[in-house]
Each structure stands twice: as structure tokens, then as C-alpha cells.
């Protein structure tokens, strides 16, 4: 998975970029698609830090956006939100698979 960090209306800083890359390694482990791309946009809007995430790939299309007084907290909140979306999608897929298997077994019996 590719992770790209973009700064908008904000001076780029290596500690902030490294923190974002470190936090999103968990998301990277949750996504099986090697061609997936995570675009992280860190910006200032109305003197308030904002973090936007866009995760895209094959069968992937997730987004999260958070504003907070601290950029690091905004990154953490976005990370939690994307993780929650991925877990929910995974549970939905496994539930559909379970129902399909039960239906197939019920038809043959």
C-alpha cells in the first residue's frame, strides 16, 4: 500500500509526516490490496488543524476527515475512523459469506 502525505496551508515538517506514516501502518496491515493508496492531507482551516484521509483501491473507497485543536489528535481520530470503517466492511463481508454458506448447505440437505 502506498501512503502519501500532503501538506496544505501548512509548513511541511518531518516529525508530523513520520507520525502520520507510523500511525497508518496499522491501516496498512488491515488492507490486503498492494495497489491501495492512502492519501493523507494535513491542512489548516480557519487556524484550526484538519486531517483528511482517502483510502482507495480495488474494492476500497473510504474517507475520513477530522478537525481538532491539535494536528496529532486529528491524525489519531482519522486513523480510528478509517479503522472502524474497515472493520465494519470486513464484518459485513464475513456475514454475507456465512449466509451464503448456510443457504448453500440448506439447499443440498
Short mmCIF file of N, CA and C in Angstrom, two decimals:
data_model
loop_
_atom_site.label_atom_id
_atom_site.label_comp_id
_atom_site.label_asym_id
_atom_site.label_seq_id
_atom_site.Cartn_x
_atom_site.Cartn_y
_atom_site.Cartn_z
N UNK A 1 0.84 -1.17 0.00
CA UNK A 1 0.00 0.00 0.00
C UNK A 1 0.89 1.24 0.00
N UNK A 2 0.49 2.21 -0.78
CA UNK A 2 1.22 3.47 -0.84
C UNK A 2 0.55 4.47 0.10
N UNK A 3 1.39 5.17 0.87
CA UNK A 3 0.89 6.23 1.74
C UNK A 3 1.54 7.53 1.31
N UNK A 4 0.71 8.50 0.97
CA UNK A 4 1.21 9.81 0.53
C UNK A 4 0.69 10.87 1.50
N UNK A 5 1.61 11.69 2.02
CA UNK A 5 1.25 12.75 2.95
C UNK A 5 1.42 14.09 2.23
N UNK A 6 0.35 14.89 2.21
CA UNK A 6 0.34 16.18 1.54
C UNK A 6 0.05 17.26 2.58
N UNK A 7 0.80 18.35 2.53
CA UNK A 7 0.57 19.49 3.42
C UNK A 7 -0.06 20.62 2.63
N UNK A 8 -1.13 21.21 3.19
CA UNK A 8 -1.81 22.31 2.53
C UNK A 8 -1.97 23.45 3.54
N UNK A 9 -1.55 24.65 3.16
CA UNK A 9 -1.61 25.82 4.05
C UNK A 9 -0.90 25.56 5.37
N UNK A 10 0.16 24.76 5.29
CA UNK A 10 0.88 24.34 6.48
C UNK A 10 2.32 24.08 6.09
N UNK A 11 3.25 24.48 6.93
CA UNK A 11 4.66 24.23 6.65
C UNK A 11 4.95 22.74 6.85
N UNK A 12 5.49 22.08 5.84
CA UNK A 12 5.79 20.65 5.97
C UNK A 12 6.82 20.40 7.08
N UNK A 13 6.57 19.40 7.89
CA UNK A 13 7.52 19.04 8.94
C UNK A 13 7.72 17.53 8.95
N UNK A 14 8.96 17.13 9.08
CA UNK A 14 9.27 15.70 9.09
C UNK A 14 8.68 14.98 10.30
N UNK A 15 8.73 15.56 11.51
CA UNK A 15 8.12 14.84 12.65
C UNK A 15 6.63 14.56 12.45
N UNK A 16 5.91 15.52 11.88
CA UNK A 16 4.47 15.33 11.64
C UNK A 16 4.25 14.26 10.57
N UNK A 17 5.03 14.29 9.52
CA UNK A 17 4.92 13.30 8.45
C UNK A 17 5.25 11.91 8.98
N UNK A 18 6.33 11.79 9.75
CA UNK A 18 6.72 10.49 10.31
C UNK A 18 5.66 9.96 11.27
N UNK A 19 5.05 10.84 12.03
CA UNK A 19 3.99 10.43 12.95
C UNK A 19 2.80 9.87 12.17
N UNK A 20 2.42 10.57 11.11
CA UNK A 20 1.30 10.11 10.29
C UNK A 20 1.61 8.75 9.65
N UNK A 21 2.81 8.60 9.11
CA UNK A 21 3.19 7.33 8.50
C UNK A 21 3.19 6.20 9.52
N UNK A 22 3.66 6.48 10.72
CA UNK A 22 3.69 5.47 11.78
C UNK A 22 2.28 5.06 12.19
N UNK A 23 1.38 6.03 12.33
CA UNK A 23 0.02 5.75 12.76
C UNK A 23 -0.75 4.93 11.72
N UNK A 24 -0.47 5.16 10.45
CA UNK A 24 -1.25 4.49 9.41
C UNK A 24 -0.67 3.14 9.00
N UNK A 25 0.39 2.69 9.67
CA UNK A 25 0.90 1.35 9.41
C UNK A 25 -0.13 0.30 9.83
N UNK A 26 -0.92 0.61 10.86
CA UNK A 26 -1.97 -0.31 11.30
C UNK A 26 -3.01 -0.50 10.19
N UNK A 27 -3.35 0.59 9.53
CA UNK A 27 -4.30 0.52 8.42
C UNK A 27 -3.70 -0.30 7.29
N UNK A 28 -2.41 -0.12 7.08
CA UNK A 28 -1.72 -0.84 6.02
C UNK A 28 -1.80 -2.35 6.26
N UNK A 29 -1.72 -2.78 7.51
CA UNK A 29 -1.83 -4.20 7.82
C UNK A 29 -3.25 -4.73 7.62
N UNK A 30 -4.24 -3.86 7.77
CA UNK A 30 -5.64 -4.27 7.62
C UNK A 30 -6.05 -4.41 6.16
N UNK A 31 -5.32 -3.76 5.25
CA UNK A 31 -5.67 -3.76 3.83
C UNK A 31 -4.78 -4.76 3.10
N UNK A 32 -5.40 -5.70 2.40
CA UNK A 32 -4.65 -6.72 1.69
C UNK A 32 -4.18 -6.26 0.31
N UNK A 33 -4.81 -5.26 -0.24
CA UNK A 33 -4.52 -4.79 -1.60
C UNK A 33 -3.18 -4.06 -1.64
N UNK A 34 -2.22 -4.60 -2.40
CA UNK A 34 -0.91 -3.96 -2.52
C UNK A 34 -0.98 -2.68 -3.34
N UNK A 35 -1.97 -2.56 -4.22
CA UNK A 35 -2.11 -1.38 -5.07
C UNK A 35 -2.96 -0.28 -4.43
N UNK A 36 -3.40 -0.49 -3.19
CA UNK A 36 -4.21 0.51 -2.50
C UNK A 36 -3.38 1.75 -2.23
N UNK A 37 -4.06 2.87 -2.17
CA UNK A 37 -3.38 4.14 -1.93
C UNK A 37 -4.10 4.89 -0.82
N UNK A 38 -3.33 5.40 0.13
CA UNK A 38 -3.87 6.20 1.22
C UNK A 38 -3.31 7.60 1.07
N UNK A 39 -4.20 8.54 0.80
CA UNK A 39 -3.81 9.94 0.65
C UNK A 39 -4.16 10.67 1.94
N UNK A 40 -3.15 11.21 2.59
CA UNK A 40 -3.31 11.93 3.85
C UNK A 40 -3.07 13.40 3.56
N UNK A 41 -4.06 14.24 3.80
CA UNK A 41 -3.93 15.68 3.59
C UNK A 41 -4.01 16.37 4.94
N UNK A 42 -2.93 17.04 5.30
CA UNK A 42 -2.87 17.79 6.55
C UNK A 42 -2.93 19.26 6.21
N UNK A 43 -3.89 19.98 6.79
CA UNK A 43 -4.06 21.38 6.42
C UNK A 43 -4.49 22.21 7.62
N UNK A 44 -4.49 23.52 7.41
CA UNK A 44 -5.00 24.47 8.40
C UNK A 44 -6.20 25.16 7.78
N UNK A 45 -7.33 25.11 8.48
CA UNK A 45 -8.54 25.80 8.03
C UNK A 45 -9.03 26.66 9.19
N UNK A 46 -9.12 27.95 8.96
CA UNK A 46 -9.57 28.89 9.99
C UNK A 46 -8.73 28.75 11.26
N UNK A 47 -7.41 28.65 11.06
CA UNK A 47 -6.45 28.49 12.16
C UNK A 47 -6.72 27.26 13.03
N UNK A 48 -7.28 26.25 12.40
CA UNK A 48 -7.56 25.00 13.10
C UNK A 48 -7.03 23.84 12.28
N UNK A 49 -6.23 22.95 12.88
CA UNK A 49 -5.69 21.80 12.14
C UNK A 49 -6.78 20.86 11.65
N UNK A 50 -6.56 20.33 10.46
CA UNK A 50 -7.53 19.41 9.85
C UNK A 50 -6.75 18.28 9.18
N UNK A 51 -7.24 17.07 9.34
CA UNK A 51 -6.65 15.90 8.68
C UNK A 51 -7.73 15.22 7.85
N UNK A 52 -7.41 14.96 6.59
CA UNK A 52 -8.32 14.26 5.68
C UNK A 52 -7.63 13.01 5.17
N UNK A 53 -8.36 11.91 5.10
CA UNK A 53 -7.83 10.66 4.59
C UNK A 53 -8.71 10.17 3.46
N UNK A 54 -8.08 9.61 2.45
CA UNK A 54 -8.80 8.98 1.36
C UNK A 54 -8.09 7.67 1.05
N UNK A 55 -8.77 6.57 1.30
CA UNK A 55 -8.23 5.24 1.04
C UNK A 55 -8.94 4.69 -0.18
N UNK A 56 -8.17 4.39 -1.21
CA UNK A 56 -8.77 3.88 -2.44
C UNK A 56 -7.95 2.72 -2.98
N UNK A 57 -8.64 1.85 -3.66
CA UNK A 57 -8.02 0.68 -4.26
C UNK A 57 -9.10 -0.21 -4.81
N UNK A 58 -8.71 -1.44 -5.13
CA UNK A 58 -9.69 -2.38 -5.65
C UNK A 58 -10.66 -2.76 -4.53
N UNK A 59 -11.94 -2.51 -4.73
CA UNK A 59 -12.99 -2.75 -3.75
C UNK A 59 -12.81 -1.94 -2.47
N UNK A 60 -12.06 -0.84 -2.55
CA UNK A 60 -11.84 0.04 -1.40
C UNK A 60 -12.20 1.46 -1.77
N UNK A 61 -12.97 2.11 -0.94
CA UNK A 61 -13.27 3.52 -1.12
C UNK A 61 -13.75 4.06 0.23
N UNK A 62 -12.80 4.51 1.03
CA UNK A 62 -13.10 5.00 2.37
C UNK A 62 -12.53 6.39 2.54
N UNK A 63 -13.21 7.21 3.33
CA UNK A 63 -12.75 8.58 3.58
C UNK A 63 -13.04 8.94 5.03
N UNK A 64 -12.18 9.82 5.56
CA UNK A 64 -12.37 10.34 6.92
C UNK A 64 -11.81 11.74 6.97
N UNK A 65 -12.43 12.58 7.80
CA UNK A 65 -11.99 13.95 7.95
C UNK A 65 -12.21 14.37 9.39
N UNK A 66 -11.21 15.00 9.98
CA UNK A 66 -11.33 15.44 11.37
C UNK A 66 -10.67 16.80 11.56
N UNK A 67 -11.30 17.62 12.38
CA UNK A 67 -10.72 18.89 12.82
C UNK A 67 -10.50 18.79 14.32
N UNK A 68 -9.39 19.36 14.78
CA UNK A 68 -9.11 19.33 16.20
C UNK A 68 -8.16 20.48 16.51
N UNK A 69 -7.98 20.80 17.78
CA UNK A 69 -7.05 21.86 18.14
C UNK A 69 -5.60 21.42 18.00
N UNK A 70 -5.37 20.10 17.94
CA UNK A 70 -4.03 19.54 17.81
C UNK A 70 -3.98 18.66 16.57
N UNK A 71 -2.97 18.87 15.72
CA UNK A 71 -2.86 18.09 14.48
C UNK A 71 -2.65 16.61 14.78
N UNK A 72 -1.87 16.30 15.81
CA UNK A 72 -1.63 14.91 16.15
C UNK A 72 -2.93 14.21 16.57
N UNK A 73 -3.78 14.91 17.31
CA UNK A 73 -5.07 14.35 17.71
C UNK A 73 -5.98 14.16 16.50
N UNK A 74 -5.94 15.09 15.55
CA UNK A 74 -6.74 14.95 14.33
C UNK A 74 -6.30 13.72 13.54
N UNK A 75 -4.99 13.48 13.48
CA UNK A 75 -4.47 12.29 12.78
C UNK A 75 -4.96 11.03 13.48
N UNK A 76 -4.90 11.01 14.81
CA UNK A 76 -5.35 9.84 15.57
C UNK A 76 -6.84 9.58 15.35
N UNK A 77 -7.64 10.63 15.37
CA UNK A 77 -9.09 10.47 15.16
C UNK A 77 -9.40 9.93 13.77
N UNK A 78 -8.69 10.42 12.76
CA UNK A 78 -8.90 9.91 11.39
C UNK A 78 -8.49 8.45 11.30
N UNK A 79 -7.40 8.12 11.94
CA UNK A 79 -6.92 6.74 11.94
C UNK A 79 -7.97 5.82 12.57
N UNK A 80 -8.54 6.25 13.67
CA UNK A 80 -9.59 5.46 14.33
C UNK A 80 -10.82 5.31 13.44
N UNK A 81 -11.20 6.39 12.78
CA UNK A 81 -12.39 6.36 11.94
C UNK A 81 -12.21 5.42 10.74
N UNK A 82 -11.06 5.50 10.07
CA UNK A 82 -10.79 4.60 8.93
C UNK A 82 -10.74 3.15 9.40
N UNK A 83 -10.09 2.91 10.54
CA UNK A 83 -10.03 1.56 11.09
C UNK A 83 -11.41 1.01 11.38
N UNK A 84 -12.27 1.86 11.93
CA UNK A 84 -13.65 1.45 12.23
C UNK A 84 -14.40 1.11 10.94
N UNK A 85 -14.22 1.91 9.90
CA UNK A 85 -14.88 1.65 8.62
C UNK A 85 -14.40 0.33 8.01
N UNK A 86 -13.09 0.07 8.10
CA UNK A 86 -12.55 -1.18 7.56
C UNK A 86 -13.06 -2.40 8.32
N UNK A 87 -13.12 -2.30 9.65
CA UNK A 87 -13.64 -3.41 10.45
C UNK A 87 -15.11 -3.68 10.13
N UNK A 88 -15.88 -2.63 9.98
CA UNK A 88 -17.31 -2.78 9.69
C UNK A 88 -17.51 -3.43 8.31
N UNK A 89 -16.71 -3.01 7.33
CA UNK A 89 -16.81 -3.61 5.99
C UNK A 89 -16.40 -5.08 6.02
N UNK A 90 -15.38 -5.40 6.81
CA UNK A 90 -14.92 -6.78 6.93
C UNK A 90 -16.00 -7.65 7.58
N UNK A 91 -16.63 -7.13 8.63
CA UNK A 91 -17.71 -7.87 9.28
C UNK A 91 -18.88 -8.09 8.33
N UNK A 92 -19.19 -7.08 7.53
CA UNK A 92 -20.29 -7.19 6.57
C UNK A 92 -19.98 -8.28 5.55
N UNK A 93 -18.74 -8.30 5.05
CA UNK A 93 -18.35 -9.33 4.07
C UNK A 93 -18.42 -10.72 4.68
N UNK A 94 -17.93 -10.88 5.91
CA UNK A 94 -17.95 -12.20 6.53
C UNK A 94 -19.38 -12.64 6.82
N UNK A 95 -20.25 -11.72 7.18
CA UNK A 95 -21.66 -12.05 7.42
C UNK A 95 -22.32 -12.53 6.12
N UNK A 96 -22.03 -11.87 5.03
CA UNK A 96 -22.58 -12.27 3.73
C UNK A 96 -22.07 -13.66 3.35
N UNK A 97 -20.77 -13.91 3.61
CA UNK A 97 -20.20 -15.22 3.31
C UNK A 97 -20.85 -16.31 4.15
N UNK A 98 -21.10 -16.03 5.44
CA UNK A 98 -21.75 -17.01 6.31
C UNK A 98 -23.16 -17.33 5.81
N UNK A 99 -23.90 -16.29 5.44
CA UNK A 99 -25.25 -16.51 4.95
C UNK A 99 -25.25 -17.30 3.66
N UNK A 100 -24.30 -17.08 2.79
CA UNK A 100 -24.21 -17.82 1.53
C UNK A 100 -23.91 -19.28 1.78
N UNK A 101 -23.01 -19.57 2.74
CA UNK A 101 -22.67 -20.94 3.05
C UNK A 101 -23.88 -21.65 3.67
N UNK A 102 -24.58 -20.99 4.57
CA UNK A 102 -25.76 -21.60 5.21
C UNK A 102 -26.84 -21.86 4.16
N UNK A 103 -27.06 -20.92 3.24
CA UNK A 103 -28.05 -21.13 2.18
C UNK A 103 -27.67 -22.30 1.29
N UNK A 104 -26.38 -22.40 0.96
CA UNK A 104 -25.92 -23.49 0.10
C UNK A 104 -26.09 -24.83 0.81
N UNK A 105 -25.79 -24.88 2.09
CA UNK A 105 -25.96 -26.13 2.83
C UNK A 105 -27.42 -26.50 3.00
N UNK A 106 -28.27 -25.50 3.17
CA UNK A 106 -29.70 -25.75 3.33
C UNK A 106 -30.34 -26.27 2.05
N UNK A 107 -29.86 -25.83 0.89
CA UNK A 107 -30.42 -26.28 -0.38
C UNK A 107 -30.07 -27.72 -0.69
N UNK A 108 -28.89 -28.17 -0.25
CA UNK A 108 -28.45 -29.53 -0.57
C UNK A 108 -29.02 -30.57 0.40
N UNK A 109 -29.52 -30.16 1.54
CA UNK A 109 -29.96 -31.12 2.54
C UNK A 109 -31.29 -31.72 2.23
#
